[in-house]
Coordinates of C-alpha atoms and ligand atoms in Angstrom, one line a residue:
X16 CA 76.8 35.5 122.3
X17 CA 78.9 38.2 120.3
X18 CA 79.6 41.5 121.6
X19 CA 81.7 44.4 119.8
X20 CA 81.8 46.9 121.8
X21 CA 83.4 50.2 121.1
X22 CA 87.8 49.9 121.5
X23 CA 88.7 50.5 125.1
X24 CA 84.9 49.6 126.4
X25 CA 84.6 46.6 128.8
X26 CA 81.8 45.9 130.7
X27 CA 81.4 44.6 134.8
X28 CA 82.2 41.0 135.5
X29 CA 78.4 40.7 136.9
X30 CA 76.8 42.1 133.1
X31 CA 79.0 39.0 131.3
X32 CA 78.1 36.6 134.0
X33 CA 74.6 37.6 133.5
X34 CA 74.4 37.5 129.7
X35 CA 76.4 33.9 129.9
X36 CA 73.5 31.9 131.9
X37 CA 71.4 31.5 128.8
X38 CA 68.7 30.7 128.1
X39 CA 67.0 33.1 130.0
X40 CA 64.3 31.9 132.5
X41 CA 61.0 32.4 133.7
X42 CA 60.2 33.6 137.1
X43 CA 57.2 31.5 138.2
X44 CA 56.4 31.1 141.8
X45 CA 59.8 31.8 143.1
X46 CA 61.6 29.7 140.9
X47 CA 63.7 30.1 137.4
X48 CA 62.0 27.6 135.0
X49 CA 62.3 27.0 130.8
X50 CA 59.3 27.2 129.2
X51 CA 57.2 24.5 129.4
X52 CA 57.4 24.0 125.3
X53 CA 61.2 24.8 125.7
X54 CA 60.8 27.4 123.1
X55 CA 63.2 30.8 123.2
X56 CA 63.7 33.8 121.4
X57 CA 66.6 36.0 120.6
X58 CA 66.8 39.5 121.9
X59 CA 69.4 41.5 119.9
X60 CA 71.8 44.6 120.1
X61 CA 70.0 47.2 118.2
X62 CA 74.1 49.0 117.9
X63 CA 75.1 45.7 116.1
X64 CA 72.5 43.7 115.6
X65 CA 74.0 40.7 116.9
X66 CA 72.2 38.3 119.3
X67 CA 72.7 39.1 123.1
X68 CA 70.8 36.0 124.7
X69 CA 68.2 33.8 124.0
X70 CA 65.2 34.1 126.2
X71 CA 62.3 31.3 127.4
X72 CA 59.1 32.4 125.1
X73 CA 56.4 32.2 127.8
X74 CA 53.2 29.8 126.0
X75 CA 49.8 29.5 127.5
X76 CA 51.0 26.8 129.9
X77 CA 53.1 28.9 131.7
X78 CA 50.9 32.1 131.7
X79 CA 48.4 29.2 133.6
X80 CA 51.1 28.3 135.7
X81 CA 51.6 31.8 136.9
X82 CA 48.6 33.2 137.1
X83 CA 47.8 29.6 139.6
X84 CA 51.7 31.0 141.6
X85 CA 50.2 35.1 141.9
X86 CA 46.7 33.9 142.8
X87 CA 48.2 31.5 145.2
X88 CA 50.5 34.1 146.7
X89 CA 47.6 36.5 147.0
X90 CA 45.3 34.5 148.9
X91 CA 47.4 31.8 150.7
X92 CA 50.8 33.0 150.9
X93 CA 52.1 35.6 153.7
X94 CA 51.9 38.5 151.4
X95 CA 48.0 39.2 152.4
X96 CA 49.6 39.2 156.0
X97 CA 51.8 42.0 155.5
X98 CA 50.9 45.2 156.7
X99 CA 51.8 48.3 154.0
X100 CA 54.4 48.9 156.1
X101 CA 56.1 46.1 155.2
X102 CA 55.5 45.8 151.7
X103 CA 57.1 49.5 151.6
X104 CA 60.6 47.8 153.5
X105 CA 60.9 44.8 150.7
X106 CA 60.0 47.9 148.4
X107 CA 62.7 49.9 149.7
X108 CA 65.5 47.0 150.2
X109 CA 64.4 47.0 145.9
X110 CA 65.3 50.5 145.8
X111 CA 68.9 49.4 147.1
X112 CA 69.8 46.8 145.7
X113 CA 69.4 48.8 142.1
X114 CA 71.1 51.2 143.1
X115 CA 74.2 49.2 144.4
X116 CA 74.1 47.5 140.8
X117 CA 73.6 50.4 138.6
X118 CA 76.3 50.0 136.5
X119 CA 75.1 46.3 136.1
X120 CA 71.8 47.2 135.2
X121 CA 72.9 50.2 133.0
X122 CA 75.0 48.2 130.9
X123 CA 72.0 46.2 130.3
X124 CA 69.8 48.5 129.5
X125 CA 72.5 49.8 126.8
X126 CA 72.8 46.7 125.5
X127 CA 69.5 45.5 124.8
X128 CA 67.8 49.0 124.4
X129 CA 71.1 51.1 122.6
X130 CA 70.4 54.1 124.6
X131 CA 73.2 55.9 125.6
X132 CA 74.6 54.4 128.4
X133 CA 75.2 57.9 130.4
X134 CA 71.4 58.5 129.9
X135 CA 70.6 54.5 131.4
X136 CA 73.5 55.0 134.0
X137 CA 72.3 58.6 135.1
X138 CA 68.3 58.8 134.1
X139 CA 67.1 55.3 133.7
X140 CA 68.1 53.6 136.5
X141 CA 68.2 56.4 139.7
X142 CA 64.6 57.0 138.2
X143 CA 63.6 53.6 138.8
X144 CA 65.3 54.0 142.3
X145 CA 63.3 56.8 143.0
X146 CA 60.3 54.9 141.8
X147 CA 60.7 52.2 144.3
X148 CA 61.5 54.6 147.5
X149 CA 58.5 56.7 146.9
X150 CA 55.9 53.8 146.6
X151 CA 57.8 52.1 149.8
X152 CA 56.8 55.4 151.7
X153 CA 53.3 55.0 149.8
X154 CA 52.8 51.3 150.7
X155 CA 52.1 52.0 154.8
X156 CA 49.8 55.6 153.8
X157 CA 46.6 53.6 151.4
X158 CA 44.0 55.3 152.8
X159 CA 39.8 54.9 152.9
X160 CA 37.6 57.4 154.1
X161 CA 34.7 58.0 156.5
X162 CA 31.8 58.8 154.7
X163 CA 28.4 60.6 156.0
X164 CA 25.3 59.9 154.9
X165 CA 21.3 60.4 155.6
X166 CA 20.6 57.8 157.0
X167 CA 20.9 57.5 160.8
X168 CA 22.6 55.1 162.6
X169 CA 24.6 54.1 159.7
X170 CA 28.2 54.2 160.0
X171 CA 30.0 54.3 156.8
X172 CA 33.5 53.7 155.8
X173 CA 35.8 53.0 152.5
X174 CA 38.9 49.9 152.3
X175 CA 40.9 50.6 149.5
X176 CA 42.1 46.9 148.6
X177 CA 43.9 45.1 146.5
X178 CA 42.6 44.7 143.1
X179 CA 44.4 40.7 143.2
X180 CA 46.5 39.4 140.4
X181 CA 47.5 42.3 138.2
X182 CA 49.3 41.9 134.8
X183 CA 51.8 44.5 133.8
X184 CA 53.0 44.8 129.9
X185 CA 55.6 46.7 129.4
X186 CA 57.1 48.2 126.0
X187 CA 60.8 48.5 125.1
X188 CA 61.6 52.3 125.4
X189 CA 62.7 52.5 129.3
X190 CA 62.5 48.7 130.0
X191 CA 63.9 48.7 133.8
X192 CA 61.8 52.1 134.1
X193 CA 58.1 51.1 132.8
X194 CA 58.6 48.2 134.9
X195 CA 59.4 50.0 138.1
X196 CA 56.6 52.5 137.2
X197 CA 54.1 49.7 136.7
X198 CA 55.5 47.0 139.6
X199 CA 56.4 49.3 142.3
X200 CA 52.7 50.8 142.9
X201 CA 51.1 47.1 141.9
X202 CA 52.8 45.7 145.1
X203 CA 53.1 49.1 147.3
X204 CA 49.1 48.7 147.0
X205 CA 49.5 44.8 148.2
X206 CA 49.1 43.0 144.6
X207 CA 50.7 40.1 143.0
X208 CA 52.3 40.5 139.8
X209 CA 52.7 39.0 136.1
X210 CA 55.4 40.8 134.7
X211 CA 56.0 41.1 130.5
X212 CA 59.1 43.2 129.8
X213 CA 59.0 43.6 125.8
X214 CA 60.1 40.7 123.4
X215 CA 62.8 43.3 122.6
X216 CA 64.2 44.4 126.0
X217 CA 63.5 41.5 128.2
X218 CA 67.2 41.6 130.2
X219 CA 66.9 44.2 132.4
X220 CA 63.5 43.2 133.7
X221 CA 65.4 39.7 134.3
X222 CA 67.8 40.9 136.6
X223 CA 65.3 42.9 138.3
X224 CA 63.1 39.8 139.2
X225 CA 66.3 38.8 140.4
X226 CA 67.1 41.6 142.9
X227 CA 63.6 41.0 143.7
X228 CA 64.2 37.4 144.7
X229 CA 67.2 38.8 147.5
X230 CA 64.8 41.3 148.4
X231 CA 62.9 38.5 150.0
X232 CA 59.7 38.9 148.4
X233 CA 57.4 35.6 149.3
X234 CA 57.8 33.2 146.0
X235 CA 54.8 33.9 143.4
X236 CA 54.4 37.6 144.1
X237 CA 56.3 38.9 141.2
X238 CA 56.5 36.3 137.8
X239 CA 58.2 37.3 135.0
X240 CA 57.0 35.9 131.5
X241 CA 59.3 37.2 128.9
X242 CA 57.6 36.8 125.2
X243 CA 56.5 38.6 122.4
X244 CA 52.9 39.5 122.3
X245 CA 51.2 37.0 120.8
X246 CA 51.3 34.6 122.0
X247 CA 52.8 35.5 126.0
X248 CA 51.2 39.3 126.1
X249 CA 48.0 38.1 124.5
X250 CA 47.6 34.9 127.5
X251 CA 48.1 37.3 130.1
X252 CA 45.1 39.7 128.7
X253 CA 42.9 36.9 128.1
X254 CA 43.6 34.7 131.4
X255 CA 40.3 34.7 133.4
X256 CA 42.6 34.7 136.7
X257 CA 44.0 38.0 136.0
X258 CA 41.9 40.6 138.1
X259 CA 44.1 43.8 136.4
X260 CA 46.4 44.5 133.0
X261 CA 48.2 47.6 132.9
X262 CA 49.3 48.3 129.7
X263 CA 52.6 50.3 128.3
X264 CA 52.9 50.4 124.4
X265 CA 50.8 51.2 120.8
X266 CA 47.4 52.8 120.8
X267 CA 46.5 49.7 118.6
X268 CA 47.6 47.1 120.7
X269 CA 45.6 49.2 124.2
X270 CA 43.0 49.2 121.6
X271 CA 43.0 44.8 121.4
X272 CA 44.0 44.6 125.1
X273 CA 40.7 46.5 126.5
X274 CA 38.5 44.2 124.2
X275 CA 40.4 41.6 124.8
X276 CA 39.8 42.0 128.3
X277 CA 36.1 42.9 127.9
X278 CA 35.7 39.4 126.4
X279 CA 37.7 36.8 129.0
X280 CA 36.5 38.6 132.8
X281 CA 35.9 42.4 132.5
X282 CA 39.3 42.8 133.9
X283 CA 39.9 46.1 134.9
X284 CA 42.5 48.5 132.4
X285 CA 44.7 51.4 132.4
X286 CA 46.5 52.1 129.1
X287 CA 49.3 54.7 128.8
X288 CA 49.1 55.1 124.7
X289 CA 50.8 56.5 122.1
X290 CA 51.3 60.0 120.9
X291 CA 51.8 63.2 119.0
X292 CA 52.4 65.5 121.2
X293 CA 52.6 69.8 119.9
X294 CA 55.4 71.9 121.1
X295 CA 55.2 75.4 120.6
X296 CA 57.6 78.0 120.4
X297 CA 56.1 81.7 120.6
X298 CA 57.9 84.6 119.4
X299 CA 59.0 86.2 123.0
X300 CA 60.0 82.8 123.9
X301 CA 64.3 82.3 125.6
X302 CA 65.0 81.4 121.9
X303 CA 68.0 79.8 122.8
X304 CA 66.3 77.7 125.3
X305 CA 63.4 76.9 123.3
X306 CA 65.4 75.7 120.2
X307 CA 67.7 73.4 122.9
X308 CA 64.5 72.5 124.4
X309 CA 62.3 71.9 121.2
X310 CA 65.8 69.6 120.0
X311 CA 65.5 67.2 122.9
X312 CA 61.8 67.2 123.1
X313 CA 61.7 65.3 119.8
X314 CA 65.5 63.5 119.7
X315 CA 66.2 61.9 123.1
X316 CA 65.8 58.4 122.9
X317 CA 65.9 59.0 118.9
X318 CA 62.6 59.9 119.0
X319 CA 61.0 56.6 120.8
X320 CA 59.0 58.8 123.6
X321 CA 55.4 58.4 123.7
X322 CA 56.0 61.8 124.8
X323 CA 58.0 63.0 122.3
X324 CA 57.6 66.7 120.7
X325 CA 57.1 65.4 117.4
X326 CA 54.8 68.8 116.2
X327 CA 56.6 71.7 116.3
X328 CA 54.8 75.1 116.3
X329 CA 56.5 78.3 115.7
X330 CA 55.1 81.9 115.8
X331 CA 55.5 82.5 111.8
X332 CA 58.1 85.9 113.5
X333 CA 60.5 83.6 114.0
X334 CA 60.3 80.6 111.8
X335 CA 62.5 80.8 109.7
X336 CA 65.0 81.3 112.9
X337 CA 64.2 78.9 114.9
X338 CA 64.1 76.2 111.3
X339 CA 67.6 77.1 111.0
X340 CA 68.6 77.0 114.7
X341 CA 67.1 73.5 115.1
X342 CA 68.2 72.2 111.9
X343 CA 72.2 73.6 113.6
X344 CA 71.3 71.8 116.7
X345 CA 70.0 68.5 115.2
X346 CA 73.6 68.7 113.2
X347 CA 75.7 68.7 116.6
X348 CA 74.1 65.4 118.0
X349 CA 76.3 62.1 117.9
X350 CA 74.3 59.4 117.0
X351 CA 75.9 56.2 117.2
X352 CA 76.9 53.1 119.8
X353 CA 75.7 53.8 123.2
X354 CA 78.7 53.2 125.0
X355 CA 80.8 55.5 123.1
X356 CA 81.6 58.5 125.0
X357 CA 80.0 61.3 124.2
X358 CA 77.0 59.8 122.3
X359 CA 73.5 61.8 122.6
X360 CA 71.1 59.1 121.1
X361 CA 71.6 55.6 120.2
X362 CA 70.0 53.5 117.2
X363 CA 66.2 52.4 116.9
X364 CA 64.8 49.3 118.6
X365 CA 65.4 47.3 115.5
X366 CA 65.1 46.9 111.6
X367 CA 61.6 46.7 111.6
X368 CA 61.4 49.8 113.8
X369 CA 63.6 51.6 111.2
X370 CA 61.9 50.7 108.6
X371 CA 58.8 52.1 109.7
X372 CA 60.2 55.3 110.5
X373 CA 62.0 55.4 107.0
X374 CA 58.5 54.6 105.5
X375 CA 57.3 57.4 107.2
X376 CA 60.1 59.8 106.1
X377 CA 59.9 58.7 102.1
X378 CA 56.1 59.6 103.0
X379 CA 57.1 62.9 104.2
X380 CA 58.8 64.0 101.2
X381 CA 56.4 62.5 98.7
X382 CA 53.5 64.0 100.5
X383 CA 55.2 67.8 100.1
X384 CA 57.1 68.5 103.0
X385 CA 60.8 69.7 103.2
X386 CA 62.8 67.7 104.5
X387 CA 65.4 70.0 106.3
X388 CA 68.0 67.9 107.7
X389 CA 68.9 64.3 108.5
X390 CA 66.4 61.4 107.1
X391 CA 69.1 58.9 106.2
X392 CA 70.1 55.9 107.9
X393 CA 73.8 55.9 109.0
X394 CA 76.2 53.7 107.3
X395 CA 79.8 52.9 107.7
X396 CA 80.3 51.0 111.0
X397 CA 77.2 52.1 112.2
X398 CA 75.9 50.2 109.3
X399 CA 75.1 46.7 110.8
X400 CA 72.9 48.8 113.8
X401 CA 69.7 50.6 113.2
X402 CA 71.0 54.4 113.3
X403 CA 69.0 57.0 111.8
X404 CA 70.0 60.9 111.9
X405 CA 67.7 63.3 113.2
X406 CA 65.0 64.5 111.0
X407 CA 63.5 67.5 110.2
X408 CA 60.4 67.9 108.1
X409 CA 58.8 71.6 107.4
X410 CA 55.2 71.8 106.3
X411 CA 51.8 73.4 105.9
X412 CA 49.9 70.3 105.8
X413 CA 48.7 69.3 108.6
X414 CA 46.7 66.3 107.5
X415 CA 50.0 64.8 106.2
X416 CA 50.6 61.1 107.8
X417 CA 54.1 62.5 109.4
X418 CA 51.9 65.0 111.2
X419 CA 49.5 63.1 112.4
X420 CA 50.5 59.5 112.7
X421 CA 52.8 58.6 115.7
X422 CA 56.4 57.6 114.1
X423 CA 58.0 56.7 117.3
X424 CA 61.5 57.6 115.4
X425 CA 63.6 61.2 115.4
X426 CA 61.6 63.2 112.9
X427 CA 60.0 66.2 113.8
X428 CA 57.4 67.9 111.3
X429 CA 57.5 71.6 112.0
X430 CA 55.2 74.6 110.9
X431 CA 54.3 78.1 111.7
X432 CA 51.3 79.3 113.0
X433 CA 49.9 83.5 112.9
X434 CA 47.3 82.9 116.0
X435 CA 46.2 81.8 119.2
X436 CA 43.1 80.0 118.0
X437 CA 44.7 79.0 115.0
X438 CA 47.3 77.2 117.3
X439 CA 44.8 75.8 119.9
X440 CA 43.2 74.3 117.5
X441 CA 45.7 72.8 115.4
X442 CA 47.7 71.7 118.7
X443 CA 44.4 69.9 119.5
X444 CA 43.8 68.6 116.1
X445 CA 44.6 65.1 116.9
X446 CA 43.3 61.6 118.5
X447 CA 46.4 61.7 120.5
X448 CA 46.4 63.9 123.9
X449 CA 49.2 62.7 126.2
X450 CA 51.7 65.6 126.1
X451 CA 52.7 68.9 124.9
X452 CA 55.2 71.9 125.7
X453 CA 54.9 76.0 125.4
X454 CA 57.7 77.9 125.6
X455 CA 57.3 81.6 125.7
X456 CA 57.8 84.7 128.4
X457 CA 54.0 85.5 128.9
X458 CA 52.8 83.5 131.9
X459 CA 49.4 84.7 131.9
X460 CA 50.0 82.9 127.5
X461 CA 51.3 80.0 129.0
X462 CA 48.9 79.2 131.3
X463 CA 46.1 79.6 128.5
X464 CA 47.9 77.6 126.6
X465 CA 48.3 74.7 129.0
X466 CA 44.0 75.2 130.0
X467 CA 43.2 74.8 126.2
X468 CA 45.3 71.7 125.6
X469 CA 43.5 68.2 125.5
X470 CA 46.3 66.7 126.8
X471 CA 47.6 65.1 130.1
X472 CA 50.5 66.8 130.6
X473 CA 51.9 70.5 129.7
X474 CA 55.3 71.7 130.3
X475 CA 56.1 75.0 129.8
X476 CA 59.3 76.4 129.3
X477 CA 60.6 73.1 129.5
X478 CA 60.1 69.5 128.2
X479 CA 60.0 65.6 129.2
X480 CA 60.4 66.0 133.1
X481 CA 59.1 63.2 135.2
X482 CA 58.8 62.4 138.8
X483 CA 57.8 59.6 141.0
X484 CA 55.2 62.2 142.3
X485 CA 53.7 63.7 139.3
X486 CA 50.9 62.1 138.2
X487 CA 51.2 61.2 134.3
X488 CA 48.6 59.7 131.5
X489 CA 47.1 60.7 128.6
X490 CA 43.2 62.2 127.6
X491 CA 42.2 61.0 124.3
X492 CA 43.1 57.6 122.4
X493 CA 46.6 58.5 124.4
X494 CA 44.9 56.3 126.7
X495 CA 43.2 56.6 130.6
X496 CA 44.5 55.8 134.2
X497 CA 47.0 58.0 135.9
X498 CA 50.4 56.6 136.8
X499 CA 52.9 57.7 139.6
X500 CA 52.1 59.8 142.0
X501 CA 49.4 59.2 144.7
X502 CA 46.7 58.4 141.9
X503 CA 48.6 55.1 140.5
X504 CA 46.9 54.2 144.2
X505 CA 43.7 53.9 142.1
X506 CA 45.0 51.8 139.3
X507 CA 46.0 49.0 142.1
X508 CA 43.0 49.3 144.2
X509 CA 39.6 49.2 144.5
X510 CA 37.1 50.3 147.1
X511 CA 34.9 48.5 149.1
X512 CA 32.1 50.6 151.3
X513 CA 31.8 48.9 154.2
X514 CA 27.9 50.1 156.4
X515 CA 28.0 49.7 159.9
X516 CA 24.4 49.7 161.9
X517 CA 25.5 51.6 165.0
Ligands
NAI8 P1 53.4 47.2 121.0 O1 52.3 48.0 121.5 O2 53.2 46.1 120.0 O3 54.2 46.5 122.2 C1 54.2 46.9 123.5 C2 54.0 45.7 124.4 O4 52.8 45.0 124.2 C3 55.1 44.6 124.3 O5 55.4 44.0 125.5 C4 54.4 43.6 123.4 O6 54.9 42.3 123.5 C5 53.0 43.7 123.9 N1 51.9 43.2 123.0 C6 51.9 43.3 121.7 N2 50.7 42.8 121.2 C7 50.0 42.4 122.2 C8 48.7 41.8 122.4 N3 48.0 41.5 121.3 N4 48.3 41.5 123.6 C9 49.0 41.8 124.7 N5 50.3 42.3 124.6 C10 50.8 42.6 123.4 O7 54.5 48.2 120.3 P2 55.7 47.8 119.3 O8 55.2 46.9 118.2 O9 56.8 47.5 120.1 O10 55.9 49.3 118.6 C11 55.0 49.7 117.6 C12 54.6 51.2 117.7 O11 53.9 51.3 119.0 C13 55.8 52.1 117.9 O12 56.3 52.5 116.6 C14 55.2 53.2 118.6 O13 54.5 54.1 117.7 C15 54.2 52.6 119.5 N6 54.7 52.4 120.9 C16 54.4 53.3 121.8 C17 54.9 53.2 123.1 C18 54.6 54.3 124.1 O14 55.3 54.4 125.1 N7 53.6 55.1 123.9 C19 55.9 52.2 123.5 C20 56.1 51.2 122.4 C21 55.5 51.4 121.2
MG9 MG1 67.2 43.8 122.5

């Protein structure tokens, strides 16, 4: 392992002794086992690019082996004895036990992800926290119904059970946080597990199946299978023993997991997709705020938010003001090494990642746009890491592939717009529907505004909050299923009607 870090960083006993058991396992049925072909892959620092572990590459054989340990665990093990109630404590004893090694877990997440690691240490990881604690109160509160119908005599009542062995896929963007989002409701709801953190980020998910494993969760419940996704993501999707994938990443990839799993057992999907989302700024909007707000909406995480307020719409009043207050704003951010103090966004996931986005801004400029600020990869000693400076692109065009193609990088196309059904439909023009923002002073506009939207989420006067208890997914090829909140229930469950001759 190499790690430069930043002069006068140094990082917890715990995150080295971690990083120095290598290769990195697989957690199947309890245990920590290499991979049956002994194959491993590297995952890298995006900051550096140097190689922080090697990590078992999960093959076929082991998908089998787990899929045998959660279907096992499911139907012979004590987890079917539990009552919810006690799934929520094992849930909640989760909860602390990240919380007592947040730093640990933090450092990680900087590491292999390069996000800041104030943003890991202070959003990231109390998120997941909070992720755990709620669906520990959830796990005891799964409720069916009573039902009435015609016919007499007939009693008639709903179970909401179990949907069996689910299989979670996670991308690389909040690795500790998509899997909380995705593992805590699976068991809360009584599942067992296949967990695939991305090929990119696996650590973080690692030492989570560990806290898991002092938890006390009954072997074979929760199996990690670190991999890329062909082949480990792709065995998962097509294994006939998984009853369940839920599915974090591209639009593409949902697209080849739901036919994939149309063709192995008509195992059940959710998919939370890519997209594009429009942010609009009106002309009686907090200016201030809304230019601080429109900022952050497209440049946290450098960009790499399915949520990310990558189309910016301003009321043609104030354009060329809020072009030039953005364009300021973008300026101030410090890009660079996450564990620098002070830092606002860290690199891209990796070179490929960069080079993508860079395609994306060379098609920006040759397709006509102006590029305002930023669209150069950083150099110097930032040079060896994937850093790109935030990017500003002004157009009329909205047909342009940097309008309508989800970059996943910090560029933000921006345009003005003269009126309301202009804008709603031009917000709407797109197969993407998972977010969008309106920031003005009119609530009776902003409530319009966030009716009209084809999209599962509208903030207004704000951007990118999330909560345990706020249901979140998208409408469109952004994807279907609703996670957090009390309707993840229904992504983990199914209901059996259950008739009762009285
Ligand atoms: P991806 O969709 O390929 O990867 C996400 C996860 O799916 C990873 O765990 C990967 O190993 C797995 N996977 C890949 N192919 C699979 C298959 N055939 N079967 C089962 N699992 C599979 O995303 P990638 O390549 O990391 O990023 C490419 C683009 O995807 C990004 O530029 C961005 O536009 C989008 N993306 C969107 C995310 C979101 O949160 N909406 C998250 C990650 C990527
Ligand atoms: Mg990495």
């Amino acid at each position: 392992m190499n790690l430069t870090l930043p002069p006068d960083v140094s990082l917890q006993p715990a995150t080295l002794r971690f990083l120095n058991t290598t290769p990195k396992k697989l957690l199947i049925g309890g245990e920590w086992v290499e991979s049956t072909r002994r194959e491993t892959f590297a995952t890298l620092n995006p900051a550096t690019g140097e190689e922080l572990a090697q990590v078992a590459l999960a093959g076929p054989e082991d998908v089998d082996m787990a899929v045998q340990a959660a279907r096992d665990a499911y139907e012979k093990g004590t987890w079917g004895k539990l009552s919810g109630e006690e799934r929520g404590q094992l849930l909640w004893k989760v909860a602390d036990l990240i919380e007592a090694h947040s730093d640990e877990l933090a450092e990680l997440e900087t590491l292999d992800n390069g996000k800041p690691f104030r943003v890991a240490r202070n959003g990231d990881v109390p998120f997941a926290v909070r992720h755990f604690r709620y669906y520990a109160g959830l796990a005891g509160k799964i409720e069916g119904a009573t039902i009435p119908v015609s016919i007499p005599n007939q009693f008639v009542y709903t179970r909401r059970e179990p949907m069996g062995v689910v299989g979670l896929i996670i991308p690389w963007n909040f690795p500790l946080l998509m899997c909380s989002w995705k593992l805590a409701p699976a068991l809360a709801c009584g599942n067992t597990t296949l967990l695939k953190p991305a090929e990119e980020t696996p650590l973080s998910a690692l030492r989570l199946g560990e806290l898991i494993q002092e938890a006390g969760f009954p072997p074979g419940v929760v199996n990690i299978l670190t991999g890329p996704g062909m082949p480990t993501g792709a065995a998962i999707v097509a294994h006939t023993g998984v009853d369940k994938v839920a599915f974090t990443g591209s639009t593409e990839v949902g697209r080849e997991i739901m036919k994939n799993a149309a063709l192995s057992n008509l195992k059940r999907v959710s998919l939370e997709l890519g997209g594009k989302s429009p942010n609009v700024i009106f002309a009686d909007a907090d200016l201030g705020k809304a230019i601080r707000g429109a900022n952050w909406a497209i440049f946290s995480t450098a960009g790499q938010e399915c949520v990310a307020g990558a189309r910016l719409f301003i009321e043609r009043p104030i354009y060329e003001q809020v072009i030039e207050g953005l364009a300021a704003e973008a300026q101030k951010i410090r890009v660079g090494n996450g564990f620098t103090p002070k830092i606002h966004i860290g690199p891209l996931i990796s070179e490929k990642q960069l080079q993508r986005v860079m395609g994306y801004i060379a098609s920006g400029r040759s397709g006509g746009a102006q590029l305002v600020t930023g669209g150069e990869r950083l150099g110097g000693e930032l040079g060896s890491g994937y850093f790109l400076s935030p990017t500003i692109f002004a157009h009329q065009d909205d047909s342009l592939p940097i309008v309508q193609e989800e970059i996943f990088g910090p560029v933000v196309a921006a345009t003005a717009f003269d009126d309301w059904d202009e804008l709603v439909q031009r917000a709407n023009d797109t197969h993407y529907g998972l977010a969008s923002g309106i920031w003005t002073q009119d609530i009776s506009k902003a409530h319009r505004f966030a009716h009209a939207l084809k999209a599962g989420t509208v903030w207004i006067n704000g951007y990118g909050y999330f909560d345990a208890a706020a249901p979140f997914g998208g409408y469109k090829q952004s994807g279907f299923g609703r996670e957090m909140g009390k309707d993840a229930i229904e992504l983990y469950t199914q209901v059996k009607t259950v008739w009762v001759g009285l």
